[in-house]
Coordinates of C-alpha atoms and ligand atoms in Angstrom, one line a residue:
M103 CA 32.1 2.1 -5.1
D104 CA 34.5 4.6 -3.3
L105 CA 32.8 8.2 -2.4
G106 CA 35.4 9.9 -2.7
I107 CA 35.0 11.0 0.6
S108 CA 38.3 9.7 3.0
G109 CA 39.5 11.9 5.1
K110 CA 37.0 14.5 5.5
K111 CA 35.4 15.6 8.7
G112 CA 31.8 15.3 9.1
I113 CA 29.3 15.9 12.4
V114 CA 26.5 13.5 13.1
C115 CA 24.6 15.1 15.8
A116 CA 22.1 12.9 17.9
A117 CA 24.3 9.2 16.6
S118 CA 24.7 7.1 20.1
K119 CA 21.7 5.0 18.1
G120 CA 19.7 4.5 15.7
L121 CA 19.5 5.8 12.7
G122 CA 22.3 8.8 13.6
K123 CA 24.9 6.0 15.0
G124 CA 23.8 4.5 11.2
C125 CA 24.7 6.8 9.7
A126 CA 28.2 7.4 11.4
M127 CA 29.2 3.8 10.8
S128 CA 28.3 4.7 7.5
L129 CA 30.6 7.5 6.5
A130 CA 33.1 6.4 9.1
R131 CA 33.2 2.7 6.9
D132 CA 34.4 5.6 4.4
G133 CA 36.7 7.3 6.0
V134 CA 35.2 10.2 7.1
D135 CA 36.7 12.2 10.8
L136 CA 33.7 12.5 12.9
V137 CA 32.1 14.5 16.0
I138 CA 29.9 12.4 16.6
N139 CA 27.0 14.2 19.5
S140 CA 24.0 13.0 22.4
R141 CA 23.3 13.9 25.5
T142 CA 23.9 10.3 27.2
E143 CA 28.6 10.4 28.0
E144 CA 28.1 6.7 28.7
T145 CA 26.1 5.8 25.9
L146 CA 27.9 7.9 23.4
E147 CA 31.1 6.7 24.9
A148 CA 30.7 3.5 23.7
T149 CA 29.2 4.0 20.3
A150 CA 32.0 6.3 19.6
E151 CA 35.2 3.5 20.6
E152 CA 32.7 0.4 18.5
I153 CA 33.8 3.4 15.2
R154 CA 36.8 3.6 16.2
S155 CA 37.8 0.0 16.3
A156 CA 35.7 -0.7 13.7
T157 CA 37.0 1.8 10.6
G158 CA 39.5 3.2 12.0
V159 CA 38.8 7.1 11.4
A160 CA 38.4 9.6 14.6
V161 CA 36.2 9.9 16.6
T162 CA 35.3 12.9 18.9
A163 CA 31.8 12.6 21.2
V164 CA 30.6 15.8 22.1
A165 CA 27.9 15.2 25.0
C166 CA 25.4 17.5 25.5
D167 CA 21.4 18.5 24.1
I168 CA 21.8 19.4 20.5
T169 CA 18.7 21.2 20.7
T170 CA 20.2 23.8 23.8
E171 CA 22.2 27.2 22.2
E172 CA 25.8 25.9 24.5
G173 CA 25.4 22.5 23.2
R174 CA 25.5 23.7 19.4
V175 CA 28.1 25.6 20.3
K176 CA 30.8 23.1 21.7
V177 CA 29.6 20.5 19.2
L178 CA 30.6 23.5 16.8
A179 CA 34.2 24.2 18.6
A180 CA 35.2 19.8 18.3
C181 CA 35.2 20.3 14.6
P182 CA 34.1 24.6 13.2
D183 CA 34.6 23.5 10.2
P184 CA 32.6 20.4 8.6
D185 CA 32.7 18.2 4.8
I186 CA 29.7 17.6 5.8
L187 CA 26.5 18.3 8.6
V188 CA 24.7 14.9 9.3
N189 CA 21.4 16.5 11.3
N190 CA 19.5 14.6 13.7
A191 CA 17.1 15.2 17.5
G192 CA 14.9 12.9 18.8
G193 CA 11.7 12.9 17.4
P194 CA 9.0 14.6 19.6
P195 CA 6.5 12.1 21.6
P196 CA 2.7 11.1 20.1
G197 CA -0.1 12.5 21.7
D198 CA -3.5 15.0 21.4
F199 CA -2.5 18.6 20.0
R200 CA -5.7 19.7 22.1
E201 CA -2.1 18.3 25.4
W202 CA -0.6 20.8 23.3
G203 CA 0.1 24.3 24.3
R204 CA 3.3 26.7 23.3
D205 CA 5.7 25.1 25.2
E206 CA 5.8 21.5 23.3
W207 CA 4.6 23.4 20.1
I208 CA 8.1 25.1 20.3
A209 CA 10.5 21.7 21.9
A210 CA 9.2 20.4 18.8
I211 CA 10.2 23.7 16.6
D212 CA 13.2 23.4 18.6
A213 CA 14.5 20.0 17.9
N214 CA 13.6 18.9 15.0
M215 CA 13.3 22.3 12.5
L216 CA 15.7 24.9 14.5
T217 CA 18.4 23.1 15.2
A218 CA 19.2 21.9 12.2
I219 CA 19.1 25.2 10.6
F220 CA 21.3 26.9 13.1
M221 CA 23.8 24.2 12.7
I222 CA 23.3 25.0 8.5
K223 CA 23.1 28.3 8.8
A224 CA 26.7 28.1 11.7
T225 CA 28.0 25.3 8.6
V226 CA 27.3 26.3 5.3
D227 CA 29.3 29.3 4.7
G228 CA 32.5 27.8 5.6
M229 CA 31.2 24.3 3.2
I230 CA 30.8 26.9 0.2
E231 CA 34.9 29.1 0.5
R232 CA 35.8 25.3 0.4
K233 CA 34.3 24.5 -2.5
F234 CA 32.5 21.2 -1.0
G235 CA 29.8 20.0 1.7
R236 CA 27.4 17.8 2.0
I237 CA 24.0 18.0 4.8
V238 CA 22.1 15.9 5.4
N239 CA 18.9 16.5 7.7
I240 CA 17.1 13.7 9.0
T241 CA 13.7 14.3 9.0
S242 CA 10.6 11.7 8.3
A243 CA 7.9 10.0 5.9
A244 CA 5.4 11.6 8.5
V245 CA 6.6 14.7 6.5
R246 CA 5.2 13.7 3.3
S247 CA 2.1 10.5 4.5
P248 CA 1.9 12.3 8.6
I249 CA 0.6 10.8 10.8
E250 CA -2.0 11.8 12.8
E251 CA -0.6 11.6 16.5
L252 CA 3.0 12.9 15.8
G253 CA 1.5 15.8 15.4
L254 CA 4.1 17.6 16.2
S255 CA 6.5 16.1 14.4
N256 CA 4.6 16.0 11.0
G257 CA 4.6 20.4 11.8
A258 CA 8.0 21.4 12.8
R259 CA 9.9 19.0 10.2
A260 CA 7.9 20.4 7.9
G261 CA 8.4 24.0 8.4
L262 CA 12.0 22.1 8.0
T263 CA 11.6 20.8 4.7
G264 CA 10.5 24.7 3.4
F265 CA 13.1 26.1 4.9
V266 CA 16.0 23.5 3.0
A267 CA 13.7 24.1 -0.4
G268 CA 14.4 27.4 -0.9
T269 CA 18.3 26.8 0.5
S270 CA 19.7 24.4 -1.4
R271 CA 19.4 25.7 -4.3
K272 CA 21.4 28.8 -3.6
T273 CA 24.2 26.3 -2.6
V274 CA 24.5 23.6 -4.8
R275 CA 26.4 26.1 -7.5
H276 CA 29.5 25.8 -5.4
N277 CA 28.7 21.7 -4.4
V278 CA 27.4 21.7 -1.8
T279 CA 24.5 20.7 -1.2
I280 CA 21.3 20.4 1.5
N281 CA 19.3 17.1 1.6
N282 CA 16.6 15.7 4.0
I283 CA 16.1 12.1 4.3
L284 CA 12.4 10.6 5.5
P285 CA 12.7 7.5 7.2
G286 CA 9.5 5.2 7.5
P287 CA 9.4 2.3 10.4
F288 CA 13.0 1.5 10.7
A289 CA 14.0 -1.1 13.9
T290 CA 15.1 1.3 16.6
D291 CA 14.3 2.8 19.5
R292 CA 12.4 4.9 18.7
L293 CA 10.3 2.9 16.8
L294 CA 10.0 0.6 18.9
G295 CA 8.5 3.5 21.9
N296 CA 6.3 4.0 19.5
I297 CA 4.5 0.8 18.9
R298 CA 4.3 0.8 22.4
H299 CA 2.9 3.3 22.7
R300 CA -0.1 2.2 20.7
A301 CA -0.1 -1.1 21.7
E302 CA -0.5 0.1 24.8
A303 CA -3.6 2.8 23.5
A304 CA -5.5 -0.3 21.9
G305 CA -4.7 -2.9 24.1
I306 CA -2.9 -5.2 22.4
D307 CA -0.3 -7.1 23.0
F308 CA 3.3 -5.2 22.0
E309 CA 5.5 -8.3 19.6
E310 CA 2.0 -9.2 18.5
M311 CA 1.3 -5.3 17.2
K312 CA 4.7 -5.1 16.5
E313 CA 4.9 -7.9 14.1
Q314 CA 1.7 -7.0 12.8
R315 CA 3.0 -3.5 12.0
A316 CA 6.5 -5.3 9.6
A317 CA 4.7 -8.0 8.0
Q318 CA 2.6 -5.2 7.2
N319 CA 5.2 -3.2 5.0
P320 CA 5.4 -4.0 1.4
A321 CA 9.3 -5.4 2.5
G322 CA 7.7 -7.2 5.2
R323 CA 10.2 -6.0 7.9
F324 CA 11.3 -2.9 9.4
G325 CA 14.7 -0.7 7.9
T326 CA 17.8 -1.0 9.1
A327 CA 20.2 1.5 11.1
E328 CA 23.5 0.1 8.5
E329 CA 20.9 0.5 4.6
F330 CA 19.4 4.2 6.2
G331 CA 23.6 5.5 7.7
D332 CA 24.3 3.9 3.6
A333 CA 21.9 6.1 2.1
C334 CA 23.1 8.7 4.2
A335 CA 26.6 8.5 2.9
Y336 CA 25.6 8.0 -1.1
L337 CA 24.2 11.8 -0.1
C338 CA 27.9 12.6 1.3
S339 CA 30.0 10.9 -1.3
D340 CA 31.1 13.3 -3.7
Q341 CA 29.5 11.4 -6.2
A342 CA 26.2 13.0 -5.0
S343 CA 27.0 16.7 -6.2
F344 CA 24.0 17.2 -8.3
I345 CA 21.5 16.2 -5.8
T346 CA 20.0 19.0 -3.8
G347 CA 16.3 19.9 -2.2
Q348 CA 15.4 16.0 -2.4
N349 CA 13.5 14.4 -0.1
L350 CA 14.3 11.2 0.0
V351 CA 11.8 8.6 1.6
L352 CA 13.5 5.0 2.8
D353 CA 10.3 3.2 3.9
G354 CA 9.9 -0.6 2.0
G355 CA 8.1 1.1 -0.5
S356 CA 5.1 1.9 2.4
F357 CA 3.8 5.3 1.1
P358 CA 1.7 4.4 -2.3
G359 CA 2.0 7.2 -4.7
T360 CA 3.3 6.2 -8.4
L361 CA 5.5 9.5 -7.6
Ligands
LIG580 P1 16.5 6.5 18.2 O1 16.6 5.2 18.7 O2 16.1 7.0 19.9 O3 18.1 7.5 18.5 C1 17.9 8.7 19.0 C2 19.2 9.0 19.4 O4 19.1 10.5 19.2 C3 19.9 8.8 20.3 O5 21.7 8.5 20.6 C4 20.1 9.8 21.4 O6 20.9 9.9 22.0 C5 19.8 11.3 20.6 N1 19.6 12.4 20.7 C6 18.2 12.1 21.1 N2 17.5 13.6 21.9 C7 18.5 14.7 22.2 C8 19.0 15.7 21.9 N3 18.3 16.5 22.7 N4 20.3 16.3 21.8 C9 21.3 15.1 21.3 N5 20.8 14.2 20.9 C10 20.0 13.4 21.3 O7 16.1 6.9 17.4 P2 15.3 7.5 16.2 O8 14.9 6.1 15.1 O9 17.1 7.0 15.2 O10 15.3 8.3 15.1 C11 15.8 9.9 15.4 C12 15.4 11.0 14.0 O11 14.6 10.0 13.2 C13 14.1 10.8 15.5 O12 14.1 12.3 14.9 C14 13.0 9.9 14.5 O13 11.3 11.0 15.3 C15 13.2 9.9 13.5 N6 12.4 8.7 12.3 C16 12.4 7.6 13.0 C17 11.5 7.0 12.5 C18 12.4 5.0 12.8 O14 11.4 4.7 12.1 N7 12.6 4.8 13.4 C19 11.0 7.1 11.0 C20 10.7 8.0 11.4 C21 11.5 9.3 12.1 P3 20.5 10.2 23.6 O15 18.9 10.0 24.4 O16 21.5 9.4 24.9 O17 20.5 12.2 23.7

């Protein structure tokens, strides 16, 4: 299927690894020229080169912390008028809410709520003027089905979800859509780190817990970054212009509800 976005310009935040990288690779395969970002320059450059050589699109790597104003200015300077924006950042650490003070909460809200909102604010009016825009926020299945030790994530991402629910209804008549993708378990460094944390806390072998977790999913496995990226690319397609304000759960069927 031709997604109709070849030649468009896209920003993918937090994209040197994992789900962000999956989105960048899928968009690149559909011909989108990219600005990608993450903090560690070496890994980011390696990913940029991997995408360039696999797809032939232009990829600019901007190494910075996207959760800071300075970082966002750098990324936006490299691509001031994107057609596509994928918001992503590292997730907050797990823990017990009794251990978190104001600093921990502000860091989570900055990373997983305000960063996406400020990136949308900086780009959405240009998209509206040009009559094309696709914005996808990577959130978490925990927005729908909270995970107890990820309270910082549950809270901050719910805030972003509420913002998107309102704003996305204002932009769609200009062919600018805003949607969230809610990952369940995808086999990335982040997921494996969370499993390690749980295994250590429970005194269980990491590999054993990993296999148990994968087997518990209705699909009998974790998702892949490639699957995630392809879903993102579809939401960024020309054809997806009637889809806005949605929360697409990609979890292999873990959430047990009918709707
Ligand atoms: P990952 O494999 O750990 O990759 C995270 C990526 O983000 C890396 O490229 C990392 O590079 C970059 N990054 C982290 N913090 C950044 C920052 N402040 N500024 C710029 N780049 C940053 O993680 P993932 O599994 O893809 O997760 C992506 C998001 O989805 C996270 O918010 C995570 O909580 C959420 N999520 C993931 C799953 C899952 O199963 N994987 C499930 C639910 C939710 P640097 O460290 O070099 O910056």
